[in-house]
Amino acid sequence: MSSTSTAHGPIAPPRTEEVADGVFAYVQPDGGWCLNNAGIIVADGRTALVDTAATEARALLLRDAVRELTPHAPHLVVNTHFHGDHAFGNFVFTPEAVVVGQELCRSEMATAGLHLTTLWPDVRWGDLNLELPSVTFRDELTVHIGGIEARLVHIGPAHTTNDTVVWLPQQRVLFTGDLVMSGVTPFFPMGSLSGSLAAIDRLRQFDARVLVTGHGPVVGPEVLDTAERYLLWVHGLAREGLAAGLTPLEVAAETDPGEYARLLDAERLVPNLHRAYAEERGLAPGAPMDIGAMFREMIEHHGALPTCRA
């Protein structure tokens, strides 16, 4: 895929980076809406993926990237959560690959279906065929890709109710899914603010050397500090807004984003505040909220539909 241009500037093509022996990050710049990262693990004639991509064309590009590394098609695809940008491309790799996800990933993926495509109808999604995880787990599952051990750990509710990280202990590489994003605004209206803060603490315990986040460049553990500061900032805004009798939309309109203005997709502040407000009022982490209403307020705050770069 050649570079394209949007209102946000030129978009570079996907790139594959080796982050450890046989372990690769597949990075889709610029990391904004629907431009997620994936992982490719290759060892001893076996291949696995961590997540896929949002559109048929982008999933096919991921397949091409795998073929440049190994003649062995993936036998395993791990979905870090149910969102379509990480999972719509599953079908490109089945039936050769078994799709694995946390048990709520399967059920929430089935419920959501292809709804994401209706939010951005102008995107060329392709001929998508929703492929649910056929193997599920509850808390943890260890898989082996040749000689590489990969531990799948459910953490949350945080970004969603069904977030899974993929930890490679020998390589000290952590695939975080959207629990953490690099240079991109966190997004937790389908999960939990308090759960996201707890997730940061758990991610620190892995003592990872390299983090392949759900969106944005490959980074080190310092990204956890940035994410934590943002989450605490939103928590403070929510408490102040509730005390002042302001709505999340009003708080967002009055707030100077400061250091967070440099993060992509800053409009996510509105739905994030809605979740923070709800939890301050006693809503349980992960409890359903009206995502459609929050998305409409986000559009109002942003002044337009956010750009989906897929």
PDB file of C-alpha atoms in Angstrom:
ATOM      1  CA  MET A   1       0.000   0.000   0.000  1.00  0.00           C
ATOM      2  CA  SER A   2       1.474   3.341  -1.000  1.00  0.00           C
ATOM      3  CA  SER A   3       1.259   6.423   1.173  1.00  0.00           C
ATOM      4  CA  THR A   4      -2.119   8.100   1.164  1.00  0.00           C
ATOM      5  CA  SER A   5      -3.205  11.483   2.437  1.00  0.00           C
ATOM      6  CA  THR A   6      -6.049  12.552   4.697  1.00  0.00           C
ATOM      7  CA  ALA A   7      -7.035  15.725   6.464  1.00  0.00           C
ATOM      8  CA  HIS A   8      -4.506  14.651   9.092  1.00  0.00           C
ATOM      9  CA  GLY A   9      -1.679  14.553   6.557  1.00  0.00           C
ATOM     10  CA  PRO A  10       0.051  11.715   4.707  1.00  0.00           C
ATOM     11  CA  ILE A  11      -0.387   8.178   5.969  1.00  0.00           C
ATOM     12  CA  ALA A  12       2.617   5.891   5.598  1.00  0.00           C
ATOM     13  CA  PRO A  13       2.195   2.252   4.548  1.00  0.00           C
ATOM     14  CA  PRO A  14       2.269  -0.530   7.165  1.00  0.00           C
ATOM     15  CA  ARG A  15       5.686  -1.682   8.312  1.00  0.00           C
ATOM     16  CA  THR A  16       7.043  -4.804   9.978  1.00  0.00           C
ATOM     17  CA  GLU A  17       9.559  -4.386  12.805  1.00  0.00           C
ATOM     18  CA  GLU A  18      11.463  -7.231  14.445  1.00  0.00           C
ATOM     19  CA  VAL A  19      11.291  -6.618  18.198  1.00  0.00           C
ATOM     20  CA  ALA A  20      12.908  -9.920  19.279  1.00  0.00           C
ATOM     21  CA  ASP A  21      14.185 -13.034  17.517  1.00  0.00           C
ATOM     22  CA  GLY A  22      11.204 -14.304  15.527  1.00  0.00           C
ATOM     23  CA  VAL A  23       8.842 -11.707  17.012  1.00  0.00           C
ATOM     24  CA  PHE A  24       7.517  -8.875  14.857  1.00  0.00           C
ATOM     25  CA  ALA A  25       5.298  -5.852  15.281  1.00  0.00           C
ATOM     26  CA  TYR A  26       3.107  -5.058  12.290  1.00  0.00           C
ATOM     27  CA  VAL A  27       2.513  -1.321  12.653  1.00  0.00           C
ATOM     28  CA  GLN A  28      -0.151   0.586  10.698  1.00  0.00           C
ATOM     29  CA  PRO A  29       0.556   4.341  10.816  1.00  0.00           C
ATOM     30  CA  ASP A  30      -0.661   6.661  11.993  1.00  0.00           C
ATOM     31  CA  GLY A  31      -2.426   4.590  14.629  1.00  0.00           C
ATOM     32  CA  GLY A  32      -5.676   6.564  14.706  1.00  0.00           C
ATOM     33  CA  TRP A  33      -9.217   5.253  14.380  1.00  0.00           C
ATOM     34  CA  CYS A  34      -9.219   1.700  12.916  1.00  0.00           C
ATOM     35  CA  LEU A  35      -5.461   1.640  12.207  1.00  0.00           C
ATOM     36  CA  ASN A  36      -4.372  -0.960  14.721  1.00  0.00           C
ATOM     37  CA  ASN A  37      -1.173  -2.899  15.209  1.00  0.00           C
ATOM     38  CA  ALA A  38      -0.768  -6.663  14.938  1.00  0.00           C
ATOM     39  CA  GLY A  39       1.907  -9.117  15.993  1.00  0.00           C
ATOM     40  CA  ILE A  40       3.601 -11.889  14.025  1.00  0.00           C
ATOM     41  CA  ILE A  41       5.423 -14.708  15.830  1.00  0.00           C
ATOM     42  CA  VAL A  42       7.519 -17.163  13.814  1.00  0.00           C
ATOM     43  CA  ALA A  43       9.451 -20.097  15.285  1.00  0.00           C
ATOM     44  CA  ASP A  44      10.355 -23.639  14.256  1.00  0.00           C
ATOM     45  CA  GLY A  45       8.017 -23.782  11.279  1.00  0.00           C
ATOM     46  CA  ARG A  46       5.057 -22.387  13.222  1.00  0.00           C
ATOM     47  CA  THR A  47       3.439 -18.973  12.872  1.00  0.00           C
ATOM     48  CA  ALA A  48       0.915 -17.059  14.968  1.00  0.00           C
ATOM     49  CA  LEU A  49      -0.751 -13.659  14.805  1.00  0.00           C
ATOM     50  CA  VAL A  50      -1.810 -11.280  17.513  1.00  0.00           C
ATOM     51  CA  ASP A  51      -4.849  -9.506  16.015  1.00  0.00           C
ATOM     52  CA  THR A  52      -5.605  -8.888  12.354  1.00  0.00           C
ATOM     53  CA  ALA A  53      -6.942  -5.690  10.711  1.00  0.00           C
ATOM     54  CA  ALA A  54     -10.099  -3.694  10.047  1.00  0.00           C
ATOM     55  CA  THR A  55     -10.649  -4.108   6.317  1.00  0.00           C
ATOM     56  CA  GLU A  56     -10.272  -6.954   3.861  1.00  0.00           C
ATOM     57  CA  ALA A  57      -7.558  -5.069   1.964  1.00  0.00           C
ATOM     58  CA  ARG A  58      -5.555  -4.371   5.102  1.00  0.00           C
ATOM     59  CA  ALA A  59      -5.885  -7.972   6.283  1.00  0.00           C
ATOM     60  CA  LEU A  60      -4.553  -9.116   2.917  1.00  0.00           C
ATOM     61  CA  LEU A  61      -1.591  -6.768   3.337  1.00  0.00           C
ATOM     62  CA  LEU A  62      -0.954  -8.368   6.718  1.00  0.00           C
ATOM     63  CA  ARG A  63      -1.061 -11.789   5.063  1.00  0.00           C
ATOM     64  CA  ASP A  64       1.506 -10.569   2.530  1.00  0.00           C
ATOM     65  CA  ALA A  65       3.726  -9.364   5.356  1.00  0.00           C
ATOM     66  CA  VAL A  66       3.579 -12.809   6.953  1.00  0.00           C
ATOM     67  CA  ARG A  67       4.508 -14.437   3.643  1.00  0.00           C
ATOM     68  CA  GLU A  68       7.587 -12.218   3.412  1.00  0.00           C
ATOM     69  CA  LEU A  69       8.774 -13.639   6.729  1.00  0.00           C
ATOM     70  CA  THR A  70       7.864 -17.306   6.434  1.00  0.00           C
ATOM     71  CA  PRO A  71       6.273 -19.825   4.055  1.00  0.00           C
ATOM     72  CA  HIS A  72       4.200 -21.134   6.960  1.00  0.00           C
ATOM     73  CA  ALA A  73       0.688 -19.721   7.156  1.00  0.00           C
ATOM     74  CA  PRO A  74      -0.465 -18.758  10.661  1.00  0.00           C
ATOM     75  CA  HIS A  75      -1.914 -21.668  12.612  1.00  0.00           C
ATOM     76  CA  LEU A  76      -3.128 -19.402  15.409  1.00  0.00           C
ATOM     77  CA  VAL A  77      -4.754 -15.964  15.615  1.00  0.00           C
ATOM     78  CA  VAL A  78      -5.208 -14.350  19.025  1.00  0.00           C
ATOM     79  CA  ASN A  79      -7.731 -11.511  19.307  1.00  0.00           C
ATOM     80  CA  THR A  80      -6.847  -9.101  22.096  1.00  0.00           C
ATOM     81  CA  HIS A  81     -10.482  -7.920  22.243  1.00  0.00           C
ATOM     82  CA  PHE A  82     -13.649  -7.864  20.144  1.00  0.00           C
ATOM     83  CA  HIS A  83     -13.319  -4.549  18.283  1.00  0.00           C
ATOM     84  CA  GLY A  84     -13.496  -4.875  14.526  1.00  0.00           C
ATOM     85  CA  ASP A  85     -10.232  -3.132  13.731  1.00  0.00           C
ATOM     86  CA  HIS A  86      -8.446  -5.957  15.561  1.00  0.00           C
ATOM     87  CA  ALA A  87     -10.683  -8.812  14.447  1.00  0.00           C
ATOM     88  CA  PHE A  88     -12.536  -8.215  11.170  1.00  0.00           C
ATOM     89  CA  GLY A  89      -9.579  -9.645   9.255  1.00  0.00           C
ATOM     90  CA  ASN A  90      -9.717 -12.999  11.053  1.00  0.00           C
ATOM     91  CA  PHE A  91     -11.465 -14.632   8.103  1.00  0.00           C
ATOM     92  CA  VAL A  92      -8.468 -14.076   5.820  1.00  0.00           C
ATOM     93  CA  PHE A  93      -6.481 -16.556   7.938  1.00  0.00           C
ATOM     94  CA  THR A  94      -9.084 -19.271   8.520  1.00  0.00           C
ATOM     95  CA  PRO A  95      -9.643 -22.195   8.290  1.00  0.00           C
ATOM     96  CA  GLU A  96      -5.858 -22.708   8.407  1.00  0.00           C
ATOM     97  CA  ALA A  97      -5.660 -20.754  11.673  1.00  0.00           C
ATOM     98  CA  VAL A  98      -7.549 -21.330  14.899  1.00  0.00           C
ATOM     99  CA  VAL A  99      -8.875 -18.059  16.355  1.00  0.00           C
ATOM    100  CA  VAL A 100      -8.484 -17.695  20.127  1.00  0.00           C
ATOM    101  CA  GLY A 101     -10.024 -15.078  22.401  1.00  0.00           C
ATOM    102  CA  GLN A 102     -11.244 -14.508  25.921  1.00  0.00           C
ATOM    103  CA  GLU A 103     -14.753 -15.923  26.376  1.00  0.00           C
ATOM    104  CA  LEU A 104     -16.405 -12.487  26.433  1.00  0.00           C
ATOM    105  CA  CYS A 105     -14.497 -11.586  23.278  1.00  0.00           C
ATOM    106  CA  ARG A 106     -16.434 -14.229  21.398  1.00  0.00           C
ATOM    107  CA  SER A 107     -19.836 -13.261  22.788  1.00  0.00           C
ATOM    108  CA  GLU A 108     -19.341  -9.503  22.398  1.00  0.00           C
ATOM    109  CA  MET A 109     -17.961  -9.926  18.897  1.00  0.00           C
ATOM    110  CA  ALA A 110     -21.056 -11.894  17.970  1.00  0.00           C
ATOM    111  CA  THR A 111     -23.323  -9.222  19.472  1.00  0.00           C
ATOM    112  CA  ALA A 112     -21.531  -6.318  17.789  1.00  0.00           C
ATOM    113  CA  GLY A 113     -21.330  -8.026  14.405  1.00  0.00           C
ATOM    114  CA  LEU A 114     -20.195  -5.602  11.702  1.00  0.00           C
ATOM    115  CA  HIS A 115     -21.708  -2.558  13.409  1.00  0.00           C
ATOM    116  CA  LEU A 116     -18.390  -0.699  13.204  1.00  0.00           C
ATOM    117  CA  THR A 117     -18.791  -0.503   9.432  1.00  0.00           C
ATOM    118  CA  THR A 118     -21.980   1.555   9.832  1.00  0.00           C
ATOM    119  CA  LEU A 119     -20.121   4.278  11.729  1.00  0.00           C
ATOM    120  CA  TRP A 120     -17.907   4.955   8.712  1.00  0.00           C
ATOM    121  CA  PRO A 121     -19.909   3.832   5.654  1.00  0.00           C
ATOM    122  CA  ASP A 122     -17.475   5.487   3.226  1.00  0.00           C
ATOM    123  CA  VAL A 123     -14.589   3.228   4.239  1.00  0.00           C
ATOM    124  CA  ARG A 124     -13.873   0.406   1.776  1.00  0.00           C
ATOM    125  CA  TRP A 125     -14.356  -2.415   4.243  1.00  0.00           C
ATOM    126  CA  GLY A 126     -14.356  -5.148   1.589  1.00  0.00           C
ATOM    127  CA  ASP A 127     -16.264  -8.407   1.627  1.00  0.00           C
ATOM    128  CA  LEU A 128     -16.023  -9.051   5.355  1.00  0.00           C
ATOM    129  CA  ASN A 129     -17.001 -12.354   6.938  1.00  0.00           C
ATOM    130  CA  LEU A 130     -17.101 -12.250  10.727  1.00  0.00           C
ATOM    131  CA  GLU A 131     -14.979 -15.079  12.138  1.00  0.00           C
ATOM    132  CA  LEU A 132     -15.471 -15.550  15.884  1.00  0.00           C
ATOM    133  CA  PRO A 133     -12.905 -17.168  18.163  1.00  0.00           C
ATOM    134  CA  SER A 134     -13.428 -20.927  18.124  1.00  0.00           C
ATOM    135  CA  VAL A 135     -11.263 -21.448  21.212  1.00  0.00           C
ATOM    136  CA  THR A 136     -11.976 -19.360  24.293  1.00  0.00           C
ATOM    137  CA  PHE A 137     -10.536 -19.069  27.790  1.00  0.00           C
ATOM    138  CA  ARG A 138     -11.523 -17.251  30.969  1.00  0.00           C
ATOM    139  CA  ASP A 139      -8.420 -16.060  32.827  1.00  0.00           C
ATOM    140  CA  GLU A 140      -5.179 -17.339  31.294  1.00  0.00           C
ATOM    141  CA  LEU A 141      -4.019 -19.641  28.525  1.00  0.00           C
ATOM    142  CA  THR A 142      -0.492 -20.592  27.502  1.00  0.00           C
ATOM    143  CA  VAL A 143       0.244 -21.461  23.880  1.00  0.00           C
ATOM    144  CA  HIS A 144       3.491 -22.445  22.190  1.00  0.00           C
ATOM    145  CA  ILE A 145       4.555 -21.252  18.757  1.00  0.00           C
ATOM    146  CA  GLY A 146       7.426 -23.613  18.140  1.00  0.00           C
ATOM    147  CA  GLY A 147       9.863 -22.823  20.923  1.00  0.00           C
ATOM    148  CA  ILE A 148       8.257 -19.484  21.826  1.00  0.00           C
ATOM    149  CA  GLU A 149       5.976 -19.506  24.847  1.00  0.00           C
ATOM    150  CA  ALA A 150       3.101 -17.028  24.762  1.00  0.00           C
ATOM    151  CA  ARG A 151       0.908 -16.399  27.782  1.00  0.00           C
ATOM    152  CA  LEU A 152      -2.555 -15.013  27.108  1.00  0.00           C
ATOM    153  CA  VAL A 153      -3.828 -13.112  30.143  1.00  0.00           C
ATOM    154  CA  HIS A 154      -7.262 -11.555  30.543  1.00  0.00           C
ATOM    155  CA  ILE A 155      -7.070  -8.110  32.149  1.00  0.00           C
ATOM    156  CA  GLY A 156     -10.077  -5.923  32.744  1.00  0.00           C
ATOM    157  CA  PRO A 157     -12.656  -4.560  32.385  1.00  0.00           C
ATOM    158  CA  ALA A 158     -10.450  -1.776  31.061  1.00  0.00           C
ATOM    159  CA  HIS A 159     -10.571  -0.841  27.362  1.00  0.00           C
ATOM    160  CA  THR A 160     -13.380  -3.412  27.047  1.00  0.00           C
ATOM    161  CA  THR A 161     -14.616  -6.260  29.232  1.00  0.00           C
ATOM    162  CA  ASN A 162     -12.491  -8.831  27.383  1.00  0.00           C
ATOM    163  CA  ASP A 163      -8.997  -7.411  26.989  1.00  0.00           C
ATOM    164  CA  THR A 164      -6.202  -9.939  26.545  1.00  0.00           C
ATOM    165  CA  VAL A 165      -2.485  -9.253  26.615  1.00  0.00           C
ATOM    166  CA  VAL A 166       0.010 -11.621  25.000  1.00  0.00           C
ATOM    167  CA  TRP A 167       3.177 -11.946  27.073  1.00  0.00           C
ATOM    168  CA  LEU A 168       6.338 -13.560  25.761  1.00  0.00           C
ATOM    169  CA  PRO A 169       8.353 -14.079  28.957  1.00  0.00           C
ATOM    170  CA  GLN A 170      11.591 -15.244  27.360  1.00  0.00           C
ATOM    171  CA  GLN A 171      11.666 -12.277  24.974  1.00  0.00           C
ATOM    172  CA  ARG A 172      10.103  -9.838  27.478  1.00  0.00           C
ATOM    173  CA  VAL A 173       7.765  -8.584  24.768  1.00  0.00           C
ATOM    174  CA  LEU A 174       4.209  -7.606  25.688  1.00  0.00           C
ATOM    175  CA  PHE A 175       1.394  -7.201  23.156  1.00  0.00           C
ATOM    176  CA  THR A 176      -1.030  -4.972  25.056  1.00  0.00           C
ATOM    177  CA  GLY A 177      -3.960  -4.650  22.670  1.00  0.00           C
ATOM    178  CA  ASP A 178      -5.789  -1.389  23.303  1.00  0.00           C
ATOM    179  CA  LEU A 179      -5.150  -1.432  27.038  1.00  0.00           C
ATOM    180  CA  VAL A 180      -2.337   0.898  26.026  1.00  0.00           C
ATOM    181  CA  MET A 181      -1.859   2.995  22.879  1.00  0.00           C
ATOM    182  CA  SER A 182       1.282   4.828  21.846  1.00  0.00           C
ATOM    183  CA  GLY A 183       0.727   8.460  20.892  1.00  0.00           C
ATOM    184  CA  VAL A 184      -3.023   7.835  20.731  1.00  0.00           C
ATOM    185  CA  THR A 185      -5.736   8.885  23.207  1.00  0.00           C
ATOM    186  CA  PRO A 186      -6.920   6.043  25.474  1.00  0.00           C
ATOM    187  CA  PHE A 187     -10.512   4.881  24.981  1.00  0.00           C
ATOM    188  CA  PHE A 188     -12.454   3.133  27.725  1.00  0.00           C
ATOM    189  CA  PRO A 189     -16.228   3.859  27.466  1.00  0.00           C
ATOM    190  CA  MET A 190     -16.863   0.130  26.838  1.00  0.00           C
ATOM    191  CA  GLY A 191     -14.718  -0.869  29.798  1.00  0.00           C
ATOM    192  CA  SER A 192     -13.711   1.056  32.874  1.00  0.00           C
ATOM    193  CA  LEU A 193     -11.635   3.978  34.103  1.00  0.00           C
ATOM    194  CA  SER A 194     -10.837   2.336  37.423  1.00  0.00           C
ATOM    195  CA  GLY A 195     -10.197  -0.930  35.600  1.00  0.00           C
ATOM    196  CA  SER A 196      -7.842   0.818  33.178  1.00  0.00           C
ATOM    197  CA  LEU A 197      -5.829   2.195  36.096  1.00  0.00           C
ATOM    198  CA  ALA A 198      -5.691  -1.275  37.635  1.00  0.00           C
ATOM    199  CA  ALA A 199      -4.615  -2.674  34.263  1.00  0.00           C
ATOM    200  CA  ILE A 200      -1.655  -0.280  34.141  1.00  0.00           C
ATOM    201  CA  ASP A 201      -0.489  -1.659  37.490  1.00  0.00           C
ATOM    202  CA  ARG A 202      -0.757  -5.216  36.190  1.00  0.00           C
ATOM    203  CA  LEU A 203       1.093  -4.391  32.990  1.00  0.00           C
ATOM    204  CA  ARG A 204       3.972  -2.950  35.008  1.00  0.00           C
ATOM    205  CA  GLN A 205       4.315  -6.270  36.807  1.00  0.00           C
ATOM    206  CA  PHE A 206       5.320  -8.030  33.593  1.00  0.00           C
ATOM    207  CA  ASP A 207       8.516  -5.938  33.519  1.00  0.00           C
ATOM    208  CA  ALA A 208       8.398  -5.924  29.724  1.00  0.00           C
ATOM    209  CA  ARG A 209      11.315  -4.664  27.658  1.00  0.00           C
ATOM    210  CA  VAL A 210       9.204  -3.897  24.582  1.00  0.00           C
ATOM    211  CA  LEU A 211       5.505  -3.070  24.366  1.00  0.00           C
ATOM    212  CA  VAL A 212       3.622  -3.500  21.103  1.00  0.00           C
ATOM    213  CA  THR A 213       0.562  -1.422  21.839  1.00  0.00           C
ATOM    214  CA  GLY A 214      -2.792  -1.655  20.110  1.00  0.00           C
ATOM    215  CA  HIS A 215      -2.138   1.504  18.084  1.00  0.00           C
ATOM    216  CA  GLY A 216       0.934   3.629  17.452  1.00  0.00           C
ATOM    217  CA  PRO A 217       4.695   3.066  17.443  1.00  0.00           C
ATOM    218  CA  VAL A 218       6.500   0.301  19.317  1.00  0.00           C
ATOM    219  CA  VAL A 219       7.611   1.636  22.687  1.00  0.00           C
ATOM    220  CA  GLY A 220       9.112   0.793  26.038  1.00  0.00           C
ATOM    221  CA  PRO A 221       7.472   0.717  29.478  1.00  0.00           C
ATOM    222  CA  GLU A 222       7.447   4.512  29.707  1.00  0.00           C
ATOM    223  CA  VAL A 223       4.169   4.462  27.750  1.00  0.00           C
ATOM    224  CA  LEU A 224       2.485   3.143  30.886  1.00  0.00           C
ATOM    225  CA  ASP A 225       3.297   6.372  32.733  1.00  0.00           C
ATOM    226  CA  THR A 226       1.755   8.473  29.963  1.00  0.00           C
ATOM    227  CA  ALA A 227      -1.406   6.364  29.950  1.00  0.00           C
ATOM    228  CA  GLU A 228      -1.698   6.536  33.731  1.00  0.00           C
ATOM    229  CA  ARG A 229      -1.347  10.319  33.771  1.00  0.00           C
ATOM    230  CA  TYR A 230      -4.119  10.655  31.181  1.00  0.00           C
ATOM    231  CA  LEU A 231      -6.433   8.352  33.122  1.00  0.00           C
ATOM    232  CA  LEU A 232      -5.852  10.251  36.365  1.00  0.00           C
ATOM    233  CA  TRP A 233      -6.442  13.528  34.526  1.00  0.00           C
ATOM    234  CA  VAL A 234      -9.809  12.305  33.228  1.00  0.00           C
ATOM    235  CA  HIS A 235     -10.688  11.083  36.714  1.00  0.00           C
ATOM    236  CA  GLY A 236      -9.992  14.543  38.119  1.00  0.00           C
ATOM    237  CA  LEU A 237     -12.000  16.263  35.387  1.00  0.00           C
ATOM    238  CA  ALA A 238     -14.958  13.989  36.082  1.00  0.00           C
ATOM    239  CA  ARG A 239     -14.938  14.705  39.804  1.00  0.00           C
ATOM    240  CA  GLU A 240     -14.669  18.448  39.219  1.00  0.00           C
ATOM    241  CA  GLY A 241     -17.388  18.364  36.560  1.00  0.00           C
ATOM    242  CA  LEU A 242     -19.794  16.471  38.764  1.00  0.00           C
ATOM    243  CA  ALA A 243     -19.173  18.860  41.649  1.00  0.00           C
ATOM    244  CA  ALA A 244     -19.830  21.831  39.374  1.00  0.00           C
ATOM    245  CA  GLY A 245     -22.982  20.301  37.867  1.00  0.00           C
ATOM    246  CA  LEU A 246     -21.505  20.204  34.360  1.00  0.00           C
ATOM    247  CA  THR A 247     -22.121  17.543  31.733  1.00  0.00           C
ATOM    248  CA  PRO A 248     -19.228  15.594  30.175  1.00  0.00           C
ATOM    249  CA  LEU A 249     -19.744  17.545  26.941  1.00  0.00           C
ATOM    250  CA  GLU A 250     -19.537  20.851  28.813  1.00  0.00           C
ATOM    251  CA  VAL A 251     -16.412  19.785  30.666  1.00  0.00           C
ATOM    252  CA  ALA A 252     -14.738  18.727  27.421  1.00  0.00           C
ATOM    253  CA  ALA A 253     -15.591  22.061  25.802  1.00  0.00           C
ATOM    254  CA  GLU A 254     -14.045  24.026  28.681  1.00  0.00           C
ATOM    255  CA  THR A 255     -10.940  21.871  29.131  1.00  0.00           C
ATOM    256  CA  ASP A 256      -7.475  22.738  27.885  1.00  0.00           C
ATOM    257  CA  PRO A 257      -5.994  19.356  26.868  1.00  0.00           C
ATOM    258  CA  GLY A 258      -2.474  20.491  27.705  1.00  0.00           C
ATOM    259  CA  GLU A 259       0.089  17.730  27.081  1.00  0.00           C
ATOM    260  CA  TYR A 260      -2.661  15.436  25.759  1.00  0.00           C
ATOM    261  CA  ALA A 261      -3.328  17.690  22.757  1.00  0.00           C
ATOM    262  CA  ARG A 262      -0.479  15.870  20.988  1.00  0.00           C
ATOM    263  CA  LEU A 263      -2.297  12.524  21.229  1.00  0.00           C
ATOM    264  CA  LEU A 264      -4.301  11.409  18.199  1.00  0.00           C
ATOM    265  CA  ASP A 265      -8.092  11.338  18.451  1.00  0.00           C
ATOM    266  CA  ALA A 266      -8.388  13.718  21.404  1.00  0.00           C
ATOM    267  CA  GLU A 267     -12.173  13.824  20.881  1.00  0.00           C
ATOM    268  CA  ARG A 268     -12.311  10.557  22.815  1.00  0.00           C
ATOM    269  CA  LEU A 269     -12.309  12.705  25.936  1.00  0.00           C
ATOM    270  CA  VAL A 270     -16.122  13.016  25.711  1.00  0.00           C
ATOM    271  CA  PRO A 271     -17.015   9.291  25.897  1.00  0.00           C
ATOM    272  CA  ASN A 272     -14.188   8.738  28.371  1.00  0.00           C
ATOM    273  CA  LEU A 273     -15.719  11.372  30.646  1.00  0.00           C
ATOM    274  CA  HIS A 274     -19.124   9.699  30.356  1.00  0.00           C
ATOM    275  CA  ARG A 275     -17.646   6.447  31.682  1.00  0.00           C
ATOM    276  CA  ALA A 276     -15.766   8.313  34.417  1.00  0.00           C
ATOM    277  CA  TYR A 277     -18.957  10.126  35.470  1.00  0.00           C
ATOM    278  CA  ALA A 278     -20.907   6.869  35.515  1.00  0.00           C
ATOM    279  CA  GLU A 279     -18.349   5.129  37.706  1.00  0.00           C
ATOM    280  CA  GLU A 280     -18.246   8.088  40.100  1.00  0.00           C
ATOM    281  CA  ARG A 281     -22.017   7.637  40.390  1.00  0.00           C
ATOM    282  CA  GLY A 282     -21.594   3.931  41.168  1.00  0.00           C
ATOM    283  CA  LEU A 283     -21.859   2.146  37.813  1.00  0.00           C
ATOM    284  CA  ALA A 284     -19.925  -1.111  37.871  1.00  0.00           C
ATOM    285  CA  PRO A 285     -16.825  -1.414  35.672  1.00  0.00           C
ATOM    286  CA  GLY A 286     -17.756  -2.927  32.319  1.00  0.00           C
ATOM    287  CA  ALA A 287     -21.483  -2.331  32.741  1.00  0.00           C
ATOM    288  CA  PRO A 288     -23.119  -1.427  29.405  1.00  0.00           C
ATOM    289  CA  MET A 289     -23.628   2.209  28.452  1.00  0.00           C
ATOM    290  CA  ASP A 290     -25.220   3.923  25.459  1.00  0.00           C
ATOM    291  CA  ILE A 291     -22.234   3.974  23.129  1.00  0.00           C
ATOM    292  CA  GLY A 292     -24.263   5.464  20.288  1.00  0.00           C
ATOM    293  CA  ALA A 293     -25.241   8.487  22.371  1.00  0.00           C
ATOM    294  CA  MET A 294     -21.664   8.996  23.513  1.00  0.00           C
ATOM    295  CA  PHE A 295     -20.415   8.745  19.933  1.00  0.00           C
ATOM    296  CA  ARG A 296     -22.931  11.395  18.832  1.00  0.00           C
ATOM    297  CA  GLU A 297     -21.729  13.758  21.571  1.00  0.00           C
ATOM    298  CA  MET A 298     -18.140  13.067  20.547  1.00  0.00           C
ATOM    299  CA  ILE A 299     -19.017  14.108  16.988  1.00  0.00           C
ATOM    300  CA  GLU A 300     -20.677  17.273  18.326  1.00  0.00           C
ATOM    301  CA  HIS A 301     -17.578  18.123  20.366  1.00  0.00           C
ATOM    302  CA  HIS A 302     -15.268  17.372  17.452  1.00  0.00           C
ATOM    303  CA  GLY A 303     -17.394  19.321  14.981  1.00  0.00           C
ATOM    304  CA  ALA A 304     -17.448  16.433  12.494  1.00  0.00           C
ATOM    305  CA  LEU A 305     -17.295  12.676  12.243  1.00  0.00           C
ATOM    306  CA  PRO A 306     -13.781  11.652  13.311  1.00  0.00           C
ATOM    307  CA  THR A 307     -11.644  10.419  10.449  1.00  0.00           C
ATOM    308  CA  CYS A 308     -11.359   6.640  10.088  1.00  0.00           C
ATOM    309  CA  ARG A 309      -8.140   6.137   8.164  1.00  0.00           C
ATOM    310  CA  ALA A 310      -8.673   2.461   7.332  1.00  0.00           C
TER     311      ALA A 310
END
